[in-house]
Tab-separated table of N, CA and C in Angstrom:
chain	number	residue	atom	x	y	z
A	1218	MET	N	114.519	73.380	113.043
A	1218	MET	CA	114.723	75.152	113.102
A	1218	MET	C	114.359	75.567	114.687
A	1219	SER	N	115.239	76.027	114.970
A	1219	SER	CA	114.577	76.229	116.815
A	1219	SER	C	115.061	77.975	116.716
A	1220	ILE	N	113.820	78.571	116.822
A	1220	ILE	CA	113.861	80.189	116.360
A	1220	ILE	C	113.746	80.244	117.929
A	1221	GLU	N	114.746	81.732	118.151
A	1221	GLU	CA	114.237	82.707	119.521
A	1221	GLU	C	113.965	84.142	119.163
A	1222	THR	N	113.358	84.036	120.221
A	1222	THR	CA	112.873	85.692	119.901
A	1222	THR	C	113.261	86.427	121.126
A	1223	LEU	N	113.848	87.604	120.789
A	1223	LEU	CA	113.851	88.488	121.798
A	1223	LEU	C	113.680	90.193	121.963
A	1224	ILE	N	113.401	91.292	122.452
A	1224	ILE	CA	112.901	92.345	122.788
A	1224	ILE	C	114.193	92.966	122.540
A	1225	VAL	N	114.975	93.599	121.257
A	1225	VAL	CA	115.883	94.507	121.021
A	1225	VAL	C	116.369	95.441	122.212
A	1226	ASP	N	117.927	95.143	122.396
A	1226	ASP	CA	118.356	96.040	123.381
A	1226	ASP	C	119.201	96.828	121.916
A	1227	TYR	N	118.507	98.191	121.968
A	1227	TYR	CA	119.112	99.223	121.181
A	1227	TYR	C	120.759	99.670	121.206
A	1228	ARG	N	121.309	99.272	122.302
A	1228	ARG	CA	122.472	99.839	122.877
A	1228	ARG	C	123.362	98.754	122.942
A	1229	ASP	N	122.761	97.796	122.686
A	1229	ASP	CA	123.798	96.420	122.497
A	1229	ASP	C	124.441	96.280	120.883
A	1230	THR	N	125.723	96.039	120.764
A	1230	THR	CA	126.035	96.491	119.028
A	1230	THR	C	125.784	95.540	118.171
A	1231	ALA	N	125.748	94.080	118.770
A	1231	ALA	CA	125.167	93.225	118.165
A	1231	ALA	C	123.496	92.948	117.530
A	1232	GLN	N	122.929	93.146	118.579
A	1232	GLN	CA	121.082	93.463	118.340
A	1232	GLN	C	121.454	94.352	117.493
A	1233	ALA	N	122.196	95.807	117.673
A	1233	ALA	CA	121.743	96.878	117.165
A	1233	ALA	C	122.160	96.982	115.720
A	1234	ALA	N	123.304	96.115	115.335
A	1234	ALA	CA	123.789	95.455	113.930
A	1234	ALA	C	122.942	94.730	113.028
A	1235	ALA	N	122.349	93.786	113.863
A	1235	ALA	CA	120.876	92.680	113.341
A	1235	ALA	C	120.424	93.491	113.240
A	1236	LEU	N	119.606	94.744	114.054
A	1236	LEU	CA	118.082	95.371	113.406
A	1236	LEU	C	118.891	95.794	112.353
A	1237	VAL	N	119.713	96.378	112.082
A	1237	VAL	CA	119.582	97.627	110.970
A	1237	VAL	C	120.218	96.516	109.338
A	1238	ASP	N	120.619	95.586	109.244
A	1238	ASP	CA	121.545	94.504	108.427
A	1238	ASP	C	120.021	94.190	108.071
A	1239	LEU	N	118.462	93.709	108.718
A	1239	LEU	CA	117.812	93.245	108.425
A	1239	LEU	C	116.743	93.896	108.025
A	1240	LEU	N	116.426	95.342	108.363
A	1240	LEU	CA	116.070	96.309	108.032
A	1240	LEU	C	116.511	96.823	106.474
A	1241	ASP	N	117.676	96.766	106.346
A	1241	ASP	CA	118.561	97.252	105.206
A	1241	ASP	C	118.112	96.164	104.138
A	1242	SER	N	117.732	94.798	104.357
A	1242	SER	CA	117.551	93.612	103.630
A	1242	SER	C	115.811	93.760	103.172
A	1243	TYR	N	115.216	94.150	104.325
A	1243	TYR	CA	113.761	94.658	103.756
A	1243	TYR	C	113.619	95.864	102.814
A	1244	ALA	N	114.409	96.795	102.893
A	1244	ALA	CA	114.394	98.181	102.181
A	1244	ALA	C	114.731	97.822	100.751
A	1245	ARG	N	116.083	96.796	100.486
A	1245	ARG	CA	115.937	96.333	99.049
A	1245	ARG	C	114.926	95.838	98.680
A	1246	ASP	N	113.973	95.065	98.862
A	1246	ASP	CA	113.482	93.995	98.281
A	1246	ASP	C	112.310	94.584	97.981
A	1247	PRO	N	111.774	94.103	96.629
A	1247	PRO	CA	110.557	95.443	96.184
A	1247	PRO	C	109.634	95.775	97.118
A	1248	ALA	N	109.084	94.709	97.708
A	1248	ALA	CA	108.095	94.933	99.238
A	1248	ALA	C	108.794	96.182	100.183
A	1249	GLY	N	109.693	96.484	99.774
A	1249	GLY	CA	110.031	97.301	100.597
A	1249	GLY	C	110.527	98.440	99.676
A	1250	GLY	N	110.711	98.791	98.615
A	1250	GLY	CA	110.905	99.930	98.154
A	1250	GLY	C	111.805	99.740	97.213
A	1251	GLY	N	112.530	98.626	97.271
A	1251	GLY	CA	113.301	98.306	96.427
A	1251	GLY	C	115.115	99.124	96.948
A	1252	THR	N	114.969	100.094	97.232
A	1252	THR	CA	116.578	100.927	97.492
A	1252	THR	C	116.980	100.554	99.127
A	1253	PRO	N	117.916	99.951	99.061
A	1253	PRO	CA	119.055	100.435	100.350
A	1253	PRO	C	118.939	101.583	101.431
A	1254	LEU	N	118.763	101.391	102.874
A	1254	LEU	CA	118.767	102.344	103.717
A	1254	LEU	C	119.991	103.324	103.445
A	1255	ASP	N	119.941	104.732	103.404
A	1255	ASP	CA	120.898	105.266	103.521
A	1255	ASP	C	121.887	105.448	104.528
A	1256	ALA	N	123.047	105.552	104.638
A	1256	ALA	CA	124.402	105.295	105.474
A	1256	ALA	C	123.887	106.071	106.771
A	1257	ALA	N	123.190	107.278	106.339
A	1257	ALA	CA	123.175	108.153	108.050
A	1257	ALA	C	121.738	107.461	108.359
A	1258	VAL	N	120.950	106.411	107.961
A	1258	VAL	CA	119.968	106.082	108.631
A	1258	VAL	C	120.733	105.142	109.328
A	1259	ARG	N	121.323	103.710	108.455
A	1259	ARG	CA	122.250	102.990	109.293
A	1259	ARG	C	122.913	102.844	110.507
A	1260	GLU	N	123.525	104.354	110.304
A	1260	GLU	CA	123.991	104.484	111.571
A	1260	GLU	C	123.728	104.896	112.752
A	1261	GLY	N	122.330	106.225	112.338
A	1261	GLY	CA	121.865	107.002	113.543
A	1261	GLY	C	120.741	106.058	113.967
A	1262	LEU	N	119.985	105.021	113.294
A	1262	LEU	CA	118.602	104.559	113.550
A	1262	LEU	C	119.072	104.043	115.415
A	1263	PRO	N	119.493	103.250	115.224
A	1263	PRO	CA	119.538	101.984	116.571
A	1263	PRO	C	119.401	103.261	118.032
A	1264	ALA	N	120.513	104.702	117.860
A	1264	ALA	CA	120.348	105.462	118.951
A	1264	ALA	C	119.147	106.067	118.739
A	1265	ALA	N	118.094	106.598	117.793
A	1265	ALA	CA	117.626	107.183	117.395
A	1265	ALA	C	116.149	106.305	117.646
A	1266	LEU	N	115.972	104.788	118.097
A	1266	LEU	CA	115.195	104.082	118.784
A	1266	LEU	C	115.579	104.256	119.693
A	1267	ALA	N	116.814	103.931	120.711
A	1267	ALA	CA	117.006	103.829	121.878
A	1267	ALA	C	116.182	105.128	122.829
A	1268	ALA	N	116.333	106.262	122.139
A	1268	ALA	CA	116.063	107.741	122.624
A	1268	ALA	C	114.414	107.718	122.756
A	1269	ARG	N	113.776	106.894	122.105
A	1269	ARG	CA	112.429	107.061	122.406
A	1269	ARG	C	111.698	105.814	123.267
A	1270	PRO	N	111.201	106.001	124.582
A	1270	PRO	CA	110.748	104.911	124.894
A	1270	PRO	C	109.468	104.129	124.348
A	1271	GLN	N	108.550	104.849	123.301
A	1271	GLN	CA	107.262	104.505	123.015
A	1271	GLN	C	107.698	103.372	121.389
A	1272	ALA	N	109.320	103.338	121.377
A	1272	ALA	CA	109.624	102.247	120.533
A	1272	ALA	C	110.111	101.022	120.706
A	1273	PHE	N	109.988	99.930	120.418
A	1273	PHE	CA	110.287	98.186	121.056
A	1273	PHE	C	110.482	97.553	119.194
A	1274	SER	N	111.499	96.874	119.389
A	1274	SER	CA	111.937	95.848	117.983
A	1274	SER	C	111.826	94.539	118.663
A	1275	VAL	N	111.469	93.931	118.315
A	1275	VAL	CA	111.368	92.335	118.286
A	1275	VAL	C	112.905	91.407	117.300
A	1276	LEU	N	113.673	90.662	117.530
A	1276	LEU	CA	114.574	90.341	116.768
A	1276	LEU	C	114.386	88.604	117.186
A	1277	ALA	N	114.002	87.654	115.537
A	1277	ALA	CA	114.852	86.321	115.920
A	1277	ALA	C	115.971	85.514	115.182
A	1278	PHE	N	116.193	85.087	115.627
A	1278	PHE	CA	117.194	84.313	115.683
A	1278	PHE	C	117.082	82.637	115.012
A	1279	ASP	N	117.772	82.632	114.452
A	1279	ASP	CA	118.039	80.461	114.090
A	1279	ASP	C	118.964	80.725	114.244
A	1280	GLY	N	119.918	79.879	115.775
A	1280	GLY	CA	120.839	79.798	115.919
A	1280	GLY	C	121.837	81.219	116.398
A	1281	ASP	N	122.646	81.380	115.744
A	1281	ASP	CA	123.391	83.011	115.929
A	1281	ASP	C	123.268	83.693	114.571
A	1282	THR	N	122.579	83.112	113.756
A	1282	THR	CA	121.559	83.964	112.836
A	1282	THR	C	120.459	84.911	112.690
A	1283	PRO	N	120.798	86.060	112.775
A	1283	PRO	CA	119.470	86.966	112.650
A	1283	PRO	C	118.290	86.406	111.572
A	1284	VAL	N	116.892	85.851	111.864
A	1284	VAL	CA	116.744	85.934	110.441
A	1284	VAL	C	114.968	86.866	110.763
A	1285	GLY	N	114.942	87.854	111.329
A	1285	GLY	CA	113.607	88.161	111.151
A	1285	GLY	C	113.637	89.564	112.248
A	1286	LEU	N	112.712	90.410	111.991
A	1286	LEU	CA	112.734	91.710	112.759
A	1286	LEU	C	111.072	92.278	112.810
A	1287	VAL	N	110.925	92.603	113.846
A	1287	VAL	CA	109.712	93.288	113.559
A	1287	VAL	C	109.958	94.941	114.518
A	1288	ASN	N	110.027	96.022	113.898
A	1288	ASN	CA	109.986	97.385	114.464
A	1288	ASN	C	108.059	97.641	115.247
A	1289	CYS	N	108.292	98.012	115.958
A	1289	CYS	CA	107.037	99.173	116.690
A	1289	CYS	C	107.212	100.060	117.648
A	1290	ILE	N	106.272	100.977	117.314
A	1290	ILE	CA	105.808	101.960	117.773
A	1290	ILE	C	104.701	102.655	118.088
A	1291	GLU	N	104.957	102.663	120.055
A	1291	GLU	CA	103.570	103.167	120.662
A	1291	GLU	C	102.864	104.493	119.918
A	1292	GLY	N	101.614	104.026	120.062
A	1292	GLY	CA	100.720	105.171	119.838
A	1292	GLY	C	99.809	105.472	121.163
A	1293	PHE	N	98.973	106.354	120.209
A	1293	PHE	CA	97.408	106.125	121.449
A	1293	PHE	C	95.932	106.106	120.724
A	1294	SER	N	95.319	105.729	121.189
A	1294	SER	CA	93.801	105.791	121.313
A	1294	SER	C	92.909	106.551	121.637
A	1295	THR	N	92.359	107.718	121.100
A	1295	THR	CA	91.643	108.183	121.913
A	1295	THR	C	90.152	107.842	122.123
A	1296	PHE	N	89.736	107.244	121.443
A	1296	PHE	CA	88.657	106.116	121.372
A	1296	PHE	C	88.819	105.462	122.489
A	1297	ALA	N	89.956	104.675	123.266
A	1297	ALA	CA	90.035	103.627	123.966
A	1297	ALA	C	90.603	104.508	125.416
A	1298	CYS	N	91.154	105.486	124.931
A	1298	CYS	CA	91.898	106.224	126.205
A	1298	CYS	C	93.170	105.304	126.820
A	1299	LYS	N	93.831	104.730	125.198
A	1299	LYS	CA	94.749	103.813	126.041
A	1299	LYS	C	95.779	103.381	124.680
A	1300	PRO	N	97.069	103.047	125.343
A	1300	PRO	CA	98.753	103.052	124.193
A	1300	PRO	C	97.750	102.299	123.172
A	1301	LEU	N	98.123	102.195	121.950
A	1301	LEU	CA	98.013	101.145	120.836
A	1301	LEU	C	99.308	101.072	120.595
A	1302	VAL	N	99.512	98.988	119.334
A	1302	VAL	CA	100.830	99.433	119.107
A	1302	VAL	C	100.735	99.297	117.679
A	1303	ASN	N	101.533	100.149	117.080
A	1303	ASN	CA	101.748	99.873	115.581
A	1303	ASN	C	103.009	99.428	115.114
A	1304	VAL	N	102.878	98.477	114.291
A	1304	VAL	CA	103.837	97.315	113.813
A	1304	VAL	C	104.227	98.102	112.846
A	1305	HIS	N	105.395	98.576	112.517
A	1305	HIS	CA	105.930	99.416	111.282
A	1305	HIS	C	106.470	98.758	110.736
A	1306	ASP	N	107.687	97.888	110.501
A	1306	ASP	CA	108.074	97.125	109.776
A	1306	ASP	C	108.024	95.345	110.289
A	1307	VAL	N	107.946	94.629	109.084
A	1307	VAL	CA	108.752	93.334	109.483
A	1307	VAL	C	109.495	92.681	108.475
A	1308	VAL	N	109.905	91.850	109.135
A	1308	VAL	CA	111.234	91.353	108.258
A	1308	VAL	C	111.316	90.120	108.631
A	1309	VAL	N	111.499	89.245	107.534
A	1309	VAL	CA	111.872	87.609	107.712
A	1309	VAL	C	112.840	87.310	106.027
A	1310	LEU	N	113.367	87.070	106.544
A	1310	LEU	CA	114.889	86.808	105.062
A	1310	LEU	C	114.138	85.765	104.551
A	1311	PRO	N	114.195	86.082	103.521
A	1311	PRO	CA	113.991	84.702	102.232
A	1311	PRO	C	113.957	83.301	102.759
A	1312	SER	N	115.196	82.670	103.284
A	1312	SER	CA	115.595	81.962	103.621
A	1312	SER	C	114.839	80.992	104.849
A	1313	HIS	N	113.922	82.155	105.329
A	1313	HIS	CA	113.262	81.838	106.422
A	1313	HIS	C	111.463	81.773	106.244
A	1314	ARG	N	111.448	82.783	105.209
A	1314	ARG	CA	109.542	82.771	104.660
A	1314	ARG	C	108.959	81.794	105.162
A	1315	GLY	N	107.841	81.396	105.684
A	1315	GLY	CA	107.035	80.020	105.386
A	1315	GLY	C	107.131	79.484	106.444
A	1316	GLN	N	108.262	79.288	107.220
A	1316	GLN	CA	108.330	79.160	108.440
A	1316	GLN	C	107.754	79.620	109.421
A	1317	ARG	N	107.067	80.044	109.467
A	1317	ARG	CA	106.335	80.945	110.745
A	1317	ARG	C	107.433	81.449	111.849
A	1318	VAL	N	108.557	82.339	111.196
A	1318	VAL	CA	108.903	83.105	112.225
A	1318	VAL	C	108.508	84.431	112.388
A	1319	ALA	N	107.167	84.654	111.944
A	1319	ALA	CA	106.650	86.516	111.790
A	1319	ALA	C	105.493	85.522	113.080
A	1320	GLN	N	105.569	84.663	112.992
A	1320	GLN	CA	104.464	83.997	113.791
A	1320	GLN	C	104.773	84.298	115.337
A	1321	GLN	N	106.368	83.595	115.575
A	1321	GLN	CA	106.622	84.115	116.804
A	1321	GLN	C	107.071	84.954	117.168
A	1322	MET	N	107.350	86.211	116.278
A	1322	MET	CA	107.632	87.271	116.778
A	1322	MET	C	106.620	87.671	116.641
A	1323	PHE	N	105.599	88.053	116.585
A	1323	PHE	CA	104.168	88.427	116.635
A	1323	PHE	C	103.649	87.798	118.452
A	1324	ALA	N	104.174	86.911	118.448
A	1324	ALA	CA	104.028	86.485	119.830
A	1324	ALA	C	104.204	87.394	120.731
A	1325	LEU	N	105.466	87.777	120.876
A	1325	LEU	CA	106.319	88.324	122.053
A	1325	LEU	C	105.870	89.668	121.615
A	1326	VAL	N	105.750	89.956	120.092
A	1326	VAL	CA	105.298	91.824	120.431
A	1326	VAL	C	104.114	91.991	121.078
A	1327	GLU	N	102.647	90.700	121.077
A	1327	GLU	CA	101.472	90.936	121.113
A	1327	GLU	C	102.086	90.828	123.077
A	1328	GLN	N	102.389	90.210	124.094
A	1328	GLN	CA	103.126	90.163	125.181
A	1328	GLN	C	103.616	91.342	125.488
A	1329	GLU	N	104.338	92.243	124.789
A	1329	GLU	CA	104.938	93.548	125.301
A	1329	GLU	C	103.784	94.594	124.573
A	1330	ALA	N	102.596	94.334	123.854
A	1330	ALA	CA	101.938	95.370	124.051
A	1330	ALA	C	100.804	95.169	125.390
A	1331	ARG	N	100.818	94.339	125.089
A	1331	ARG	CA	99.979	93.656	126.609
A	1331	ARG	C	100.405	94.177	128.129
A	1332	LYS	N	101.886	94.234	128.116
A	1332	LYS	CA	102.203	94.544	129.011
A	1332	LYS	C	102.471	96.590	128.887
A	1333	ARG	N	102.489	97.046	128.067
A	1333	ARG	CA	102.289	98.766	127.884
A	1333	ARG	C	100.883	99.004	128.085
A	1334	GLY	N	99.951	98.275	128.101
A	1334	GLY	CA	98.390	98.276	128.611
A	1334	GLY	C	97.959	98.445	127.023
A	1335	ALA	N	98.295	97.881	125.970
A	1335	ALA	CA	97.737	98.493	124.558
A	1335	ALA	C	96.724	97.537	124.633
A	1336	CYS	N	95.251	98.744	123.806
A	1336	CYS	CA	94.137	98.305	123.332
A	1336	CYS	C	94.315	97.248	121.951
A	1337	LYS	N	95.419	97.475	121.444
A	1337	LYS	CA	95.190	96.664	119.756
A	1337	LYS	C	96.560	97.226	119.405
A	1338	LEU	N	96.726	96.230	118.206
A	1338	LEU	CA	97.923	96.174	117.510
A	1338	LEU	C	97.656	96.384	116.242
A	1339	THR	N	98.031	97.776	115.148
A	1339	THR	CA	97.927	97.977	114.093
A	1339	THR	C	98.993	98.009	113.010
A	1340	LEU	N	98.989	97.997	111.686
A	1340	LEU	CA	99.725	97.539	111.011
A	1340	LEU	C	99.571	97.452	109.502
A	1341	GLU	N	100.405	98.460	108.915
A	1341	GLU	CA	99.810	98.554	107.079
A	1341	GLU	C	100.376	97.530	106.275
A	1342	VAL	N	100.000	97.771	105.402
A	1342	VAL	CA	100.258	96.555	104.312
A	1342	VAL	C	100.018	97.024	103.047
A	1343	LEU	N	100.663	96.376	102.326
A	1343	LEU	CA	100.789	96.740	100.667
A	1343	LEU	C	99.717	95.642	100.365
A	1344	SER	N	98.566	96.030	99.651
A	1344	SER	CA	97.569	95.361	99.194
A	1344	SER	C	98.269	94.042	97.919
A	1345	GLY	N	99.170	94.060	97.474
A	1345	GLY	CA	99.660	93.419	96.979
A	1345	GLY	C	100.391	92.424	97.316
A	1346	ASN	N	100.824	92.179	98.823
A	1346	ASN	CA	101.653	91.498	99.609
A	1346	ASN	C	100.569	90.467	100.091
A	1347	ALA	N	100.351	89.563	99.210
A	1347	ALA	CA	99.316	88.298	99.774
A	1347	ALA	C	99.991	87.306	100.877
A	1348	PRO	N	101.481	87.060	100.471
A	1348	PRO	CA	101.744	86.248	101.700
A	1348	PRO	C	101.904	86.854	102.962
A	1349	ALA	N	102.137	88.476	102.997
A	1349	ALA	CA	102.041	88.829	104.107
A	1349	ALA	C	101.256	89.047	105.031
A	1350	LEU	N	99.676	89.299	103.510
A	1350	LEU	CA	97.935	89.486	104.080
A	1350	LEU	C	98.006	88.175	105.518
A	1351	ARG	N	98.198	86.874	104.180
A	1351	ARG	CA	97.575	85.827	104.624
A	1351	ARG	C	98.433	85.813	105.921
A	1352	ALA	N	99.765	85.932	106.544
A	1352	ALA	CA	100.516	85.698	107.998
A	1352	ALA	C	99.896	86.844	108.682
A	1353	TYR	N	99.703	87.966	108.201
A	1353	TYR	CA	98.698	88.759	109.234
A	1353	TYR	C	97.309	88.368	109.693
A	1354	GLU	N	96.349	87.838	108.813
A	1354	GLU	CA	95.299	87.608	109.000
A	1354	GLU	C	95.193	86.330	109.847
A	1355	ARG	N	96.187	85.244	109.680
A	1355	ARG	CA	96.445	83.839	110.020
A	1355	ARG	C	96.557	84.721	112.411
A	1356	GLU	N	97.541	85.774	112.498
A	1356	GLU	CA	97.684	86.312	113.418
A	1356	GLU	C	96.200	86.887	113.802
A	1357	GLY	N	95.534	87.665	113.368
A	1357	GLY	CA	94.190	87.911	113.906
A	1357	GLY	C	93.860	89.276	113.094
A	1358	PHE	N	94.608	89.851	112.753
A	1358	PHE	CA	94.759	91.137	111.962
A	1358	PHE	C	93.817	91.006	110.833
A	1359	ILE	N	92.397	92.165	110.564
A	1359	ILE	CA	91.618	92.305	109.541
A	1359	ILE	C	91.380	93.596	109.736
A	1360	GLY	N	90.705	94.156	108.340
A	1360	GLY	CA	90.810	95.433	107.890
A	1360	GLY	C	89.891	96.242	108.696
A	1361	TYR	N	90.292	98.033	108.884
A	1361	TYR	CA	89.717	98.554	109.859
A	1361	TYR	C	88.359	99.209	109.168
A	1362	ARG	N	87.317	99.360	110.230
A	1362	ARG	CA	86.570	100.070	109.553
A	1362	ARG	C	85.407	100.025	110.874
A	1363	LEU	N	84.671	100.907	110.912
A	1363	LEU	CA	83.918	101.222	111.652
A	1363	LEU	C	82.384	100.998	111.468
A	1364	ASP	N	81.658	101.858	110.395
A	1364	ASP	CA	80.425	101.524	110.125
A	1364	ASP	C	80.608	100.765	108.699
A	1365	PRO	N	80.418	99.784	108.230
A	1365	PRO	CA	80.423	99.472	106.542
A	1365	PRO	C	80.092	100.528	105.458
A	1366	ALA	N	78.903	101.521	105.266
A	1366	ALA	CA	78.371	102.503	105.031
A	1366	ALA	C	79.670	103.364	104.573
A	1367	PHE	N	80.574	103.464	105.563
A	1367	PHE	CA	81.800	104.524	105.321
A	1367	PHE	C	83.030	103.961	104.749
A	1368	GLY	N	82.885	102.266	104.910
A	1368	GLY	CA	83.914	101.659	103.868
A	1368	GLY	C	85.034	101.401	104.654
A	1369	HIS	N	86.318	100.995	104.167
A	1369	HIS	CA	87.350	101.012	104.951
A	1369	HIS	C	88.700	101.393	105.153
A	1370	ALA	N	89.222	101.276	105.705
A	1370	ALA	CA	90.188	102.570	106.529
A	1370	ALA	C	91.345	102.315	105.038
A	1371	VAL	N	92.348	103.442	104.812
A	1371	VAL	CA	93.103	103.497	103.979
A	1371	VAL	C	93.854	104.554	104.354
A	1372	PHE	N	95.117	103.910	104.089
A	1372	PHE	CA	96.408	104.182	104.596
A	1372	PHE	C	96.628	105.606	103.494
A	1373	LEU	N	97.414	106.675	104.496
A	1373	LEU	CA	97.783	107.580	103.245
A	1373	LEU	C	99.202	108.491	104.217
A	1374	GLN	N	100.070	109.354	103.307
A	1374	GLN	CA	101.151	109.324	103.734
A	1374	GLN	C	101.256	110.719	102.979
A	1375	LYS	N	102.180	111.920	103.532
A	1375	LYS	CA	102.442	113.105	102.897
A	1375	LYS	C	103.716	113.121	103.349
A	1376	LYS	N	104.787	113.584	102.494
A	1376	LYS	CA	106.197	113.425	103.185
A	1376	LYS	C	106.695	114.514	103.112
A	1377	LEU	N	107.677	114.738	104.346
A	1377	LEU	CA	108.196	115.975	104.955
A	1377	LEU	C	109.341	116.339	104.289
């Protein structure tokens, strides 16, 4: 298996389609919520990402077949006064899981984050997703905390 990775050109029709199809595959998976992407999301996502210079994505290909995706959004660390990169979605098709596809995508994510001057990568993962947790730990991700007396970070959301 020879995996190739690239930074997505959101305006490239084939790359945009691969991004949407892989993200939809993740959305349909129980770990992604078990619901397909809404038609409006499928239609509008590539252009919406292209309009945001703080967004970038990485695709992984096995030959001509797209098999992996990482979507990233640049944020800002006020404590470091530098950008940070939040890894927002990580997708590897079931046919290619366990083959270190995520590792290859993360290498390119880290390269791009360093190019942008980022001080760190962040991500959130469901606590029950043991394979993903192991993959992220292999890449050097650790739970976030400052003073152990205050515990670890908890990810919360409020839908609008």
